[in-house]
PDB file of C-alpha atoms in Angstrom:
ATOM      1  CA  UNK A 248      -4.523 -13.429   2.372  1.00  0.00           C
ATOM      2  CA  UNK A 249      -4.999 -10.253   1.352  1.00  0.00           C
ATOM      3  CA  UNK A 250      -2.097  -7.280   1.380  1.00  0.00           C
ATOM      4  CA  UNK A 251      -3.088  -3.857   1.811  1.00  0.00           C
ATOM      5  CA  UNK A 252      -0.176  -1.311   0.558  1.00  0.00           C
ATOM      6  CA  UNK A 253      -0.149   2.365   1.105  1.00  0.00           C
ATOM      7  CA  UNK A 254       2.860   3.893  -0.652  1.00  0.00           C
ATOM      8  CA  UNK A 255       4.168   7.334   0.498  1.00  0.00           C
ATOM      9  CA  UNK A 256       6.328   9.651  -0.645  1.00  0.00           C
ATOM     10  CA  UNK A 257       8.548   8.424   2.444  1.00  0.00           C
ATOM     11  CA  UNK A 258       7.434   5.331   3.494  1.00  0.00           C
ATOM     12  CA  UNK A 259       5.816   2.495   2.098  1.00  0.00           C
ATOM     13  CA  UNK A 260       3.627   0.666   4.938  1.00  0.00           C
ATOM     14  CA  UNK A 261       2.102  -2.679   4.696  1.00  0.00           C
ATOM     15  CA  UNK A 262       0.003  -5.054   6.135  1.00  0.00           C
ATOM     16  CA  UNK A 263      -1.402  -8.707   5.793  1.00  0.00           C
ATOM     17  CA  UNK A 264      -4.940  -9.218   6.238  1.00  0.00           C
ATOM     18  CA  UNK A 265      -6.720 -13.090   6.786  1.00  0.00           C
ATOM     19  CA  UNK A 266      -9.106 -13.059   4.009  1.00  0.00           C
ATOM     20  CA  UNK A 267     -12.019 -15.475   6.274  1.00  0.00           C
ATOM     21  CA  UNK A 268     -11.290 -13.842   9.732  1.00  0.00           C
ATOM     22  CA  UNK A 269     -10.738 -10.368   8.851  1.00  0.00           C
ATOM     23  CA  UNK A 270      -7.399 -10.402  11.441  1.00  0.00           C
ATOM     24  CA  UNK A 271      -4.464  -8.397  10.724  1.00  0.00           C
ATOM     25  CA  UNK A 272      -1.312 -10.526  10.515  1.00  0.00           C
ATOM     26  CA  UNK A 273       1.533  -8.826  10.528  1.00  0.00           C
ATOM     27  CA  UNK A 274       2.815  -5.427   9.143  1.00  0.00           C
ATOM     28  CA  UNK A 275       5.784  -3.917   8.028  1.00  0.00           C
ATOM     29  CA  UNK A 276       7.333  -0.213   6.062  1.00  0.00           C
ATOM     30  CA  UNK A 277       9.946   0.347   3.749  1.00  0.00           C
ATOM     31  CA  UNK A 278      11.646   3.877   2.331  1.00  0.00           C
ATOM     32  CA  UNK A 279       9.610   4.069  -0.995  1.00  0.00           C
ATOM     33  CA  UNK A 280      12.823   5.225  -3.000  1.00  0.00           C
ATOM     34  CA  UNK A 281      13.974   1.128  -2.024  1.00  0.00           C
ATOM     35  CA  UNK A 282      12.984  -1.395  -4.882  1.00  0.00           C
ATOM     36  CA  UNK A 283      10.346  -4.041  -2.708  1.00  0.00           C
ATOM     37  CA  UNK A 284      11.625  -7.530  -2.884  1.00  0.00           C
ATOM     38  CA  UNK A 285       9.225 -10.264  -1.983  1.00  0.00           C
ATOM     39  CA  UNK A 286       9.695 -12.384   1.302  1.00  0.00           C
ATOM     40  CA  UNK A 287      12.551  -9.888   2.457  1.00  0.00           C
ATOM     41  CA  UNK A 288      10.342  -6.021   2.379  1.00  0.00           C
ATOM     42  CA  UNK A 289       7.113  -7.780   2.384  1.00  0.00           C
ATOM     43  CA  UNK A 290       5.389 -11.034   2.953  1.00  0.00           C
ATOM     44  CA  UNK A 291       6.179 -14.016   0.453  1.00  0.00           C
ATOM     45  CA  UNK A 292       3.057 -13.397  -1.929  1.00  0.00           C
ATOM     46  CA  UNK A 293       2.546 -17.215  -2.363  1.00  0.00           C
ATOM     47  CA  UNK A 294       0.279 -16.543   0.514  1.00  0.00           C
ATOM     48  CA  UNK A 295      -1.429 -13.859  -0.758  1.00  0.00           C
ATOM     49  CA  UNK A 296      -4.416 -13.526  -3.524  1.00  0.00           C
ATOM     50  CA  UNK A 297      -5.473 -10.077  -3.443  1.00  0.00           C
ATOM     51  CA  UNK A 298      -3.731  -6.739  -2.954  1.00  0.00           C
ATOM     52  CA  UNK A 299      -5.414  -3.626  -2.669  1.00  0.00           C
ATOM     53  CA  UNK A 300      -2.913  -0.435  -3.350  1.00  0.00           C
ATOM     54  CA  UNK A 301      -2.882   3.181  -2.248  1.00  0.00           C
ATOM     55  CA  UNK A 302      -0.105   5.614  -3.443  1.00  0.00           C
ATOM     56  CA  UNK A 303       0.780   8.990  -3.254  1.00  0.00           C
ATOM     57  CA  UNK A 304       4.114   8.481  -4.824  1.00  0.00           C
ATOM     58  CA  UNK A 305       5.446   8.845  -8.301  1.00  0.00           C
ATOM     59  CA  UNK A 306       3.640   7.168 -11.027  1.00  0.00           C
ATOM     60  CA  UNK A 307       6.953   5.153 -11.997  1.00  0.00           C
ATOM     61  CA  UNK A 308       6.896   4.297  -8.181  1.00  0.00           C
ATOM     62  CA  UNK A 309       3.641   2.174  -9.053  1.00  0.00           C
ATOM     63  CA  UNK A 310       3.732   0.851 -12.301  1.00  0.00           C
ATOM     64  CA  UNK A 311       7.664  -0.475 -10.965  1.00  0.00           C
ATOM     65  CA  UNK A 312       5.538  -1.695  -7.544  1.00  0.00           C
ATOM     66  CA  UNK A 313       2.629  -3.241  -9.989  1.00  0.00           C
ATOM     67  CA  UNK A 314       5.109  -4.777 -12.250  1.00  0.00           C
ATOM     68  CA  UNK A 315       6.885  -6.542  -9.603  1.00  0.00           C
ATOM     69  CA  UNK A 316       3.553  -7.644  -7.724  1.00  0.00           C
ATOM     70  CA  UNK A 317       1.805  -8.735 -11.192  1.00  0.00           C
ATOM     71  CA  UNK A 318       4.246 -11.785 -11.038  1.00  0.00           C
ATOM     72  CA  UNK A 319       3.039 -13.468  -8.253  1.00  0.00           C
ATOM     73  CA  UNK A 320      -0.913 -11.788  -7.591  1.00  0.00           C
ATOM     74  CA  UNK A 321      -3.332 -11.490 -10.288  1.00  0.00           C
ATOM     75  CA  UNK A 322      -5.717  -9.811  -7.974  1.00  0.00           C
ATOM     76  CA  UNK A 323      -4.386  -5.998  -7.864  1.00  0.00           C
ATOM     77  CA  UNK A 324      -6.799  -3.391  -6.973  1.00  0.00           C
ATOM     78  CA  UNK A 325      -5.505   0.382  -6.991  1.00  0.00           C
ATOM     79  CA  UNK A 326      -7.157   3.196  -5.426  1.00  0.00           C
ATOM     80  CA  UNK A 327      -7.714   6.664  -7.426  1.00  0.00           C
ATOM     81  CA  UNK A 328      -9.617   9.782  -6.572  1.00  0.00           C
ATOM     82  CA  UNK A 329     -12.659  10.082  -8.247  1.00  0.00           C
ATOM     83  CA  UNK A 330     -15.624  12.536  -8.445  1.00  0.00           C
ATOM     84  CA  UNK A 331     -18.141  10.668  -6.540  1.00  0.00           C
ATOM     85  CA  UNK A 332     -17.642   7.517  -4.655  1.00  0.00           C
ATOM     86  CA  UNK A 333     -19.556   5.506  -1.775  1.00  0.00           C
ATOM     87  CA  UNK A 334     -21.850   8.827  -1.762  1.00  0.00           C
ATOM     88  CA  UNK A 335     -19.950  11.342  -0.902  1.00  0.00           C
ATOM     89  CA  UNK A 336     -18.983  13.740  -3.729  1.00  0.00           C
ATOM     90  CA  UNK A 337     -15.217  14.996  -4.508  1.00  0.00           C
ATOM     91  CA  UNK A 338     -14.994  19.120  -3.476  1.00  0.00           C
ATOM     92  CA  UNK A 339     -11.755  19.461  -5.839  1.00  0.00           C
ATOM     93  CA  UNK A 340     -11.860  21.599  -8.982  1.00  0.00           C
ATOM     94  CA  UNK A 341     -10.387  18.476 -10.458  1.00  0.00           C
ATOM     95  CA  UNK A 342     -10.790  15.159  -8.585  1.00  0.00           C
ATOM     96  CA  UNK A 343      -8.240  13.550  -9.764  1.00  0.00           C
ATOM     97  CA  UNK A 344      -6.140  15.714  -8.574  1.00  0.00           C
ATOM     98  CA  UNK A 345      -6.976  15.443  -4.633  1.00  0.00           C
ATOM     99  CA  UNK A 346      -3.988  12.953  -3.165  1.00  0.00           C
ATOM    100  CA  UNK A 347      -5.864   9.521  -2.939  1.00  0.00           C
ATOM    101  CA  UNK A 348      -4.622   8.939   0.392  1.00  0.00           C
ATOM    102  CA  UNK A 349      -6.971  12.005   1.549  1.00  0.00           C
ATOM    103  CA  UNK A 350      -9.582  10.709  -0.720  1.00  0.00           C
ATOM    104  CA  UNK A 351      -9.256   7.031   1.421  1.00  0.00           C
ATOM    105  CA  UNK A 352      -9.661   8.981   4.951  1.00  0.00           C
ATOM    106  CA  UNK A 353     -12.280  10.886   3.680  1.00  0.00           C
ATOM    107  CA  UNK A 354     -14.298   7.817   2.404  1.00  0.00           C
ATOM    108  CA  UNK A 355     -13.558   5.520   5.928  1.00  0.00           C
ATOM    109  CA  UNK A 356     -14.158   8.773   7.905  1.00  0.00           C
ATOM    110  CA  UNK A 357     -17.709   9.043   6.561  1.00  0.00           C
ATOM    111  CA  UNK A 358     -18.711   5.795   6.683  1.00  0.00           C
ATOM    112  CA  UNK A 359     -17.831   6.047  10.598  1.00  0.00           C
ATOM    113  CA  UNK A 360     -18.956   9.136  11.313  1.00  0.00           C
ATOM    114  CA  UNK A 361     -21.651  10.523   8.648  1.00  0.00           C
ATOM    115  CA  UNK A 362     -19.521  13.885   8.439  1.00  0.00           C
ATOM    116  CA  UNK A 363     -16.504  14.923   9.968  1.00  0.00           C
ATOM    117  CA  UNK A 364     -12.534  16.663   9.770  1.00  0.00           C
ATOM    118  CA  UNK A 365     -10.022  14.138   8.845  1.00  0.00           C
ATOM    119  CA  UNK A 366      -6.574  14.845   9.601  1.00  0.00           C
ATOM    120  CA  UNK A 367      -3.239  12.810   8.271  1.00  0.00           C
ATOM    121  CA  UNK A 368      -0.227  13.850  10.000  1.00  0.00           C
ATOM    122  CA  UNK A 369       2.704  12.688   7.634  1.00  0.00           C
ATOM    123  CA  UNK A 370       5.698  14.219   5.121  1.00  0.00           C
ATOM    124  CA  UNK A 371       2.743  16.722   5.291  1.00  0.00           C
ATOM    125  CA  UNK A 372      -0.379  17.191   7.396  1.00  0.00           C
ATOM    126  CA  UNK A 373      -3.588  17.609   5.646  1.00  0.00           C
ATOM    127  CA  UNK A 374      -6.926  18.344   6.644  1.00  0.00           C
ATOM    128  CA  UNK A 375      -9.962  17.610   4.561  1.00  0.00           C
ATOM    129  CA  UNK A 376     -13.739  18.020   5.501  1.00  0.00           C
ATOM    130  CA  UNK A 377     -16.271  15.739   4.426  1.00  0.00           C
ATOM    131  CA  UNK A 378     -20.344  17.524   5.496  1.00  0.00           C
ATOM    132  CA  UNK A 379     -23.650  15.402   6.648  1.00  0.00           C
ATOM    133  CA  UNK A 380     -24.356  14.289   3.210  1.00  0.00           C
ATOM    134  CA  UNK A 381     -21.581  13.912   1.540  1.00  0.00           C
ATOM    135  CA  UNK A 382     -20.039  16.875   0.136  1.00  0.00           C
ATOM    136  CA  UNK A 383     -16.435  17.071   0.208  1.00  0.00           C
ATOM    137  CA  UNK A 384     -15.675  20.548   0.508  1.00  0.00           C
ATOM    138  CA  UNK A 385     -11.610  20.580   0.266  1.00  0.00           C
ATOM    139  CA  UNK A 386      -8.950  20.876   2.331  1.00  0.00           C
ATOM    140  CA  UNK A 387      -5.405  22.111   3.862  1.00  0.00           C
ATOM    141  CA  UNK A 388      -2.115  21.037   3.105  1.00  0.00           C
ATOM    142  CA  UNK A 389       0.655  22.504   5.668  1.00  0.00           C
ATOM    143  CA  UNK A 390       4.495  20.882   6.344  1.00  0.00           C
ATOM    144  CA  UNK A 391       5.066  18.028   8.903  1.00  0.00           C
ATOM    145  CA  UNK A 392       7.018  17.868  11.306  1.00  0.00           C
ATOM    146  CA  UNK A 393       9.854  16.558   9.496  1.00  0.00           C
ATOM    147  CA  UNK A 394       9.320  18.926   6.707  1.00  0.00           C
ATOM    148  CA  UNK A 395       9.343  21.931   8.836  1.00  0.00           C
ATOM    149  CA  UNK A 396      12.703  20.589  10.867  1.00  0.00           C
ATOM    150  CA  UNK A 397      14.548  19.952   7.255  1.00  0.00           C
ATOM    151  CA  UNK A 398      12.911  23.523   6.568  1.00  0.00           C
ATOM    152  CA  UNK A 399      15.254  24.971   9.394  1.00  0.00           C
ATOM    153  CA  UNK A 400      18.075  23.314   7.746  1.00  0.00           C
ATOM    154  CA  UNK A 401      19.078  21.232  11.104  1.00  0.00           C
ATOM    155  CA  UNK A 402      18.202  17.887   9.556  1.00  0.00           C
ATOM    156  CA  UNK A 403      15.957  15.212  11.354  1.00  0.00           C
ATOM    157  CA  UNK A 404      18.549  12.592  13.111  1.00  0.00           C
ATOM    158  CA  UNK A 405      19.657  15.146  15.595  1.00  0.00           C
ATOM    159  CA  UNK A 406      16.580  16.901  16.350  1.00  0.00           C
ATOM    160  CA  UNK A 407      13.870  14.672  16.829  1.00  0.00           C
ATOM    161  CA  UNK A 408      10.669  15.002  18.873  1.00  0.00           C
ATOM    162  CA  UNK A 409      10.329  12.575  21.539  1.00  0.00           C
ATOM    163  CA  UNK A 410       7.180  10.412  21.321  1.00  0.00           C
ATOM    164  CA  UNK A 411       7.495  10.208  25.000  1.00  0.00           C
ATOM    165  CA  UNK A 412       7.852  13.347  26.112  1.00  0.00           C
ATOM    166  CA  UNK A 413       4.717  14.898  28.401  1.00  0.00           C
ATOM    167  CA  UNK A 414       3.122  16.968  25.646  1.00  0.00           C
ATOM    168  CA  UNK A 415       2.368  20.388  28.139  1.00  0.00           C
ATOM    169  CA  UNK A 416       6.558  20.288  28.854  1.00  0.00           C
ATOM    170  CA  UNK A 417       6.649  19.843  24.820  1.00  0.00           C
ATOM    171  CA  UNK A 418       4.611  23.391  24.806  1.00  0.00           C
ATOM    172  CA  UNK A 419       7.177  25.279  26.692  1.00  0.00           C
ATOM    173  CA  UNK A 420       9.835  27.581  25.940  1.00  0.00           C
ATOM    174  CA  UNK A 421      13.174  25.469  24.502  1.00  0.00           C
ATOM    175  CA  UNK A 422      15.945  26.089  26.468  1.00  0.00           C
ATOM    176  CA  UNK A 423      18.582  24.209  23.881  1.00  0.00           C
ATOM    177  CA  UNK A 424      18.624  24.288  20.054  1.00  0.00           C
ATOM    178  CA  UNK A 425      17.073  20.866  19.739  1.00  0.00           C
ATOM    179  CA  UNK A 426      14.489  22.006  22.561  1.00  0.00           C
ATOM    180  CA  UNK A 427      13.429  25.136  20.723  1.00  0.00           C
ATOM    181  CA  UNK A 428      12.998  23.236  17.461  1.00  0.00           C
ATOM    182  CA  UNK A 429      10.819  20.679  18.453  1.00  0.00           C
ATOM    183  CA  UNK A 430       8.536  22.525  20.945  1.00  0.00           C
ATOM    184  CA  UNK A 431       8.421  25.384  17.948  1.00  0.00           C
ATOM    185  CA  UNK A 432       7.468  22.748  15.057  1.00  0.00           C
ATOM    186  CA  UNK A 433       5.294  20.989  17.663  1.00  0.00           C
ATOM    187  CA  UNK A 434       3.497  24.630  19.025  1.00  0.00           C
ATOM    188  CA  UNK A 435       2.992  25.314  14.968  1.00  0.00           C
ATOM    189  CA  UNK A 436       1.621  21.924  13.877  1.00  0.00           C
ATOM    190  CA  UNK A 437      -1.331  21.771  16.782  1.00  0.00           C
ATOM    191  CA  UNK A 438      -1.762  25.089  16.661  1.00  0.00           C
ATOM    192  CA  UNK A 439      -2.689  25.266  13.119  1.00  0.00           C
ATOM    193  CA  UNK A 440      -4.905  22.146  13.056  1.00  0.00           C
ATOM    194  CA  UNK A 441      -6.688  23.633  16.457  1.00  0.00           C
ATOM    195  CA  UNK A 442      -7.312  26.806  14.299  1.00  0.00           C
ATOM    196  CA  UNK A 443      -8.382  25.144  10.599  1.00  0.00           C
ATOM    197  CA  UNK A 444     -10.722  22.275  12.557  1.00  0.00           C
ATOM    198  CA  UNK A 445     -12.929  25.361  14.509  1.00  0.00           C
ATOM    199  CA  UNK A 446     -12.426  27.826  11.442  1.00  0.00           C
ATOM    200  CA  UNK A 447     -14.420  24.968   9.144  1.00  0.00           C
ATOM    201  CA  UNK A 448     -16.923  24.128  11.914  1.00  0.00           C
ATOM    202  CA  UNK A 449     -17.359  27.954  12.609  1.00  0.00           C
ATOM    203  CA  UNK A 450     -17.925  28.241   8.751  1.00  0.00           C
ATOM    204  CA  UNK A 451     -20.378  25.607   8.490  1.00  0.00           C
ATOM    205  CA  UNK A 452     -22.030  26.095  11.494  1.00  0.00           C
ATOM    206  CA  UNK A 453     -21.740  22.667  12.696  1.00  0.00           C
ATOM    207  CA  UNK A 454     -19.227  20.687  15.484  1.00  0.00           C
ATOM    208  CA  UNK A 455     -17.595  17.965  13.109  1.00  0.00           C
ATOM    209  CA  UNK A 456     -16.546  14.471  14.674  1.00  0.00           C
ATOM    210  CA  UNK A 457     -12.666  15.299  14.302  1.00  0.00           C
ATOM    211  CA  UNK A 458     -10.384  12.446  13.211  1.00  0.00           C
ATOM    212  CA  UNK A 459      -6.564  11.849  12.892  1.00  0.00           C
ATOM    213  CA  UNK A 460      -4.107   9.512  11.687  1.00  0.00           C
ATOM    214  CA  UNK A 461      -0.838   9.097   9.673  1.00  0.00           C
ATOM    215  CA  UNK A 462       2.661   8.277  11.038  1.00  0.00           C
ATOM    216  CA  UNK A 463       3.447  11.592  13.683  1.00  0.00           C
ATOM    217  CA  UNK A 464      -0.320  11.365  14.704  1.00  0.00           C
ATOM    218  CA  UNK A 465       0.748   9.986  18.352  1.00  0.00           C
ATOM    219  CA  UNK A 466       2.719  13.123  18.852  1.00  0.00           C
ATOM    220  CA  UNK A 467       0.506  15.676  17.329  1.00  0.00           C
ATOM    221  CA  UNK A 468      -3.032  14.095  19.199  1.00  0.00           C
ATOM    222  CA  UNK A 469      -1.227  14.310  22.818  1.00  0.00           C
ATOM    223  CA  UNK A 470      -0.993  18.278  22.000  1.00  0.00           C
ATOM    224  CA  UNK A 471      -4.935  18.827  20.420  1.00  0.00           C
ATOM    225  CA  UNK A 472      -7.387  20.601  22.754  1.00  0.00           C
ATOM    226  CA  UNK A 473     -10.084  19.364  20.941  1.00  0.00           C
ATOM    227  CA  UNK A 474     -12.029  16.016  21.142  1.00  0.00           C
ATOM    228  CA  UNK A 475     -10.634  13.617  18.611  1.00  0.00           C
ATOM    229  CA  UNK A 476     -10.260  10.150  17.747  1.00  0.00           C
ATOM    230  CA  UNK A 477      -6.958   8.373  16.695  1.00  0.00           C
ATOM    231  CA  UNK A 478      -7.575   6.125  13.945  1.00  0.00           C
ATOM    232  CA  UNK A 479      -4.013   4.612  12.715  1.00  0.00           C
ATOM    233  CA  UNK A 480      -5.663   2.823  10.033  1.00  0.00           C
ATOM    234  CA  UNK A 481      -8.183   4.946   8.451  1.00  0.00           C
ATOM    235  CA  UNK A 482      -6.221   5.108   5.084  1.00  0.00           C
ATOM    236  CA  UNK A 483      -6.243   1.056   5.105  1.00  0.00           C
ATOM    237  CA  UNK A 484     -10.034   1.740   5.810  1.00  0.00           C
ATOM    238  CA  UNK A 485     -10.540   3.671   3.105  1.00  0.00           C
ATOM    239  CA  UNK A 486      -9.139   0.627   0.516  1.00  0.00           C
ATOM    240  CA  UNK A 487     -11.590  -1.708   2.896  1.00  0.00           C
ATOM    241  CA  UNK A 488     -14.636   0.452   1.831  1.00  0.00           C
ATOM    242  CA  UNK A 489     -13.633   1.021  -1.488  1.00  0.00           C
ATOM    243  CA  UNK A 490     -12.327  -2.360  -2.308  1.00  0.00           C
ATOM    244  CA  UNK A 491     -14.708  -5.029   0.402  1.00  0.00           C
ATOM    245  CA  UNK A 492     -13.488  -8.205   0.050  1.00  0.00           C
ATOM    246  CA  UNK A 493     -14.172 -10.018   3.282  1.00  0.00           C
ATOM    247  CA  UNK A 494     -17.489 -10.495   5.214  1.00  0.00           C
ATOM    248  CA  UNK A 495     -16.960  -8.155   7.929  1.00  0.00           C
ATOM    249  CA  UNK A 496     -16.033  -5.472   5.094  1.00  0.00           C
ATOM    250  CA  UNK A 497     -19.039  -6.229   2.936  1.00  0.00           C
ATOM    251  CA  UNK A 498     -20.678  -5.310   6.331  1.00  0.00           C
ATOM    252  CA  UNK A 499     -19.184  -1.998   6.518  1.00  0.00           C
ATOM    253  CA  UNK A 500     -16.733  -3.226   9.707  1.00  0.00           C
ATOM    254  CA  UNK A 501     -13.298  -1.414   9.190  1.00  0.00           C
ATOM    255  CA  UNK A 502     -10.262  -1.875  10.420  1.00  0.00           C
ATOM    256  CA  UNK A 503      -9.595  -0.417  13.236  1.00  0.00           C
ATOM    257  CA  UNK A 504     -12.564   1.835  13.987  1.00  0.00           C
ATOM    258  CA  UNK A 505     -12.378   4.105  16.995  1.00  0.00           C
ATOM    259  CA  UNK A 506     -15.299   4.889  19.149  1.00  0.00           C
ATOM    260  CA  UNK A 507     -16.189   8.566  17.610  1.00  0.00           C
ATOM    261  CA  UNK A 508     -15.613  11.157  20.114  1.00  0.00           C
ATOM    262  CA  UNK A 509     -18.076  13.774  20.791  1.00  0.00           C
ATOM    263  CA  UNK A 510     -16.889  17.134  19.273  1.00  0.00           C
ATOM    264  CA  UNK A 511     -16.508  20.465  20.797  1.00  0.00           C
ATOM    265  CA  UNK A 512     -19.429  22.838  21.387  1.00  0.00           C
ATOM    266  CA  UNK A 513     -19.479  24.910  18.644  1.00  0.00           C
ATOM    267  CA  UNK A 514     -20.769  28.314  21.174  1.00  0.00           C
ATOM    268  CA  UNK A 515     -17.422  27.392  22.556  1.00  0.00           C
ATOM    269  CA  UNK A 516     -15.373  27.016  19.512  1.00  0.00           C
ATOM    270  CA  UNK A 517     -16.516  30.555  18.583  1.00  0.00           C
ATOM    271  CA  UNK A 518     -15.873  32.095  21.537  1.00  0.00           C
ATOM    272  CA  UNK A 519     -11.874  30.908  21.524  1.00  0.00           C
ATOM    273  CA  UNK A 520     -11.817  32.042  17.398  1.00  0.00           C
ATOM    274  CA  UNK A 521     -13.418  35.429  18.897  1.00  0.00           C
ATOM    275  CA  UNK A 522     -10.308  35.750  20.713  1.00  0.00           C
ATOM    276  CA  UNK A 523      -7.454  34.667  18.579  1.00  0.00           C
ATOM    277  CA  UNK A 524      -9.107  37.155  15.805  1.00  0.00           C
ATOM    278  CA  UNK A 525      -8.453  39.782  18.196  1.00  0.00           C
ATOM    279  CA  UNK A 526      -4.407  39.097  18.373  1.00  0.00           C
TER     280      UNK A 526
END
């Protein structure tokens, strides 16, 4: 079995992968700030023979996480930015430096797509670009949801956005405190990945395949305007190209992969970023 890990600065999520059939087993999350604990956080690792790692946290975080794992799994594979990789080349000053969870979408997003805006809707929501070719050209980094709640100093247990709320009613007015809040951090989150996604294709003269994932993705994609595709796993995808270990990987077959959406005509795009420039 194989165990995929992507460590957060929030959440930990795993999942168990069938080495032969390429079948997710089972998955599960943790808080990161926890200490895992084999067979109660995650699956009993007697089972498993590889692990392939992702993390965003604290360095401690992973050499603790390694330490722990190195007692049971030989087989440890950890994921790091890097200038070039799978043939697309790192648009960061310093590529190191680009979180490696965005480096994971970007690499799973172009092996789909060929080119294309990825979007990861966690702690944070970040937008990275990745061109016909492979040049990375950067990215955005703006608060999540949660992060902009926390920011209003009104905490996250009370006022929480309702994954099943009609996302149109979630665009209206508040008429509570809790109301207000969420349709506010909702109205700012969409709005500003509406604006970034046509601002880069307007730039670069091109309609990218747009692509999003991370843990409020659900909520945010009910509110786009824009063709998209919802790709839940597209971080795990990202260890899968980087790290192939089964057959279907080796083929290029990732988990998960949604049918690419057309994108929006670009004549179009630049007629709406016409108008907002006006305002």
């Amino acid at each position: 079995m194989i165990l995929d890990l992507d460590i957060g600065n929030t959440l930990s999520k795993w999942r168990l992968k069938d080495r032969k059939s390429s079948e997710i087993r089972a998955r599960g999350a943790m808080w990161t700030r926890d200490e895992w604990r084999s067979g109660a956080d995650i699956p009993d690792l007697d089972i498993v023979d590889v692990i392939r790692i992702s993390n965003v946290a604290r360095q401690d975080v992973l050499e603790d996480t390694v330490r722990l794992l190195k007692r049971r799994v030989d087989d440890i594979h950890i994921a790091h930015s890097s200038s070039e990789a799978l043939g697309i080349r790192n648009g960061y000053d310093m590529p190191e430096r680009l979180g490696v969870d965005r480096w994971l979408g970007v690499l799973s997003g172009y092996q789909l797509t060929g080119g294309c805006c990825t979007v990861d809707c966690g702690s944070a929501i970040t937008m990275d670009t990745v061109l016909p070719g492979g040049q990375h050209i950067g990215g955005y980094i703006i608060p999540g949801l949660r992060l902009m709640k926390e920011s209003l100093k009104l905490g996250t247990r009370k006022v929480v956005i309702d994954p099943e709320q009609d996302a149109l009613h979630a665009l209206s007015p508040g008429t509570n405190t809790v109301d207000a809040v969420n349709h506010g951090v909702f109205m700012a989150a969409i709005s500003a990945i509406n604006r970034l996604y046509m601002e880069v294709c307007d730039s670069q003269g091109m309609a990218l395949p747009l692509l999003i994932t991370g843990g409020d993705a659900a909520i945010v994609s009910r509110g786009l305007r824009l063709p998209h595709a919802h790709w839940p796993d597209m971080v795990y995808a990202g260890l899968e190209a980087l790290f192939p270990i089964t057959s279907a990987e080796g083929q290029g077959v990732l988990a998960g992969m949604p049918e690419v959406v057309k994108p929006a005509n670009l004549t179009e795009m630049r007629k709406a970023l016409a108008f907002t420039r006006m305002l």
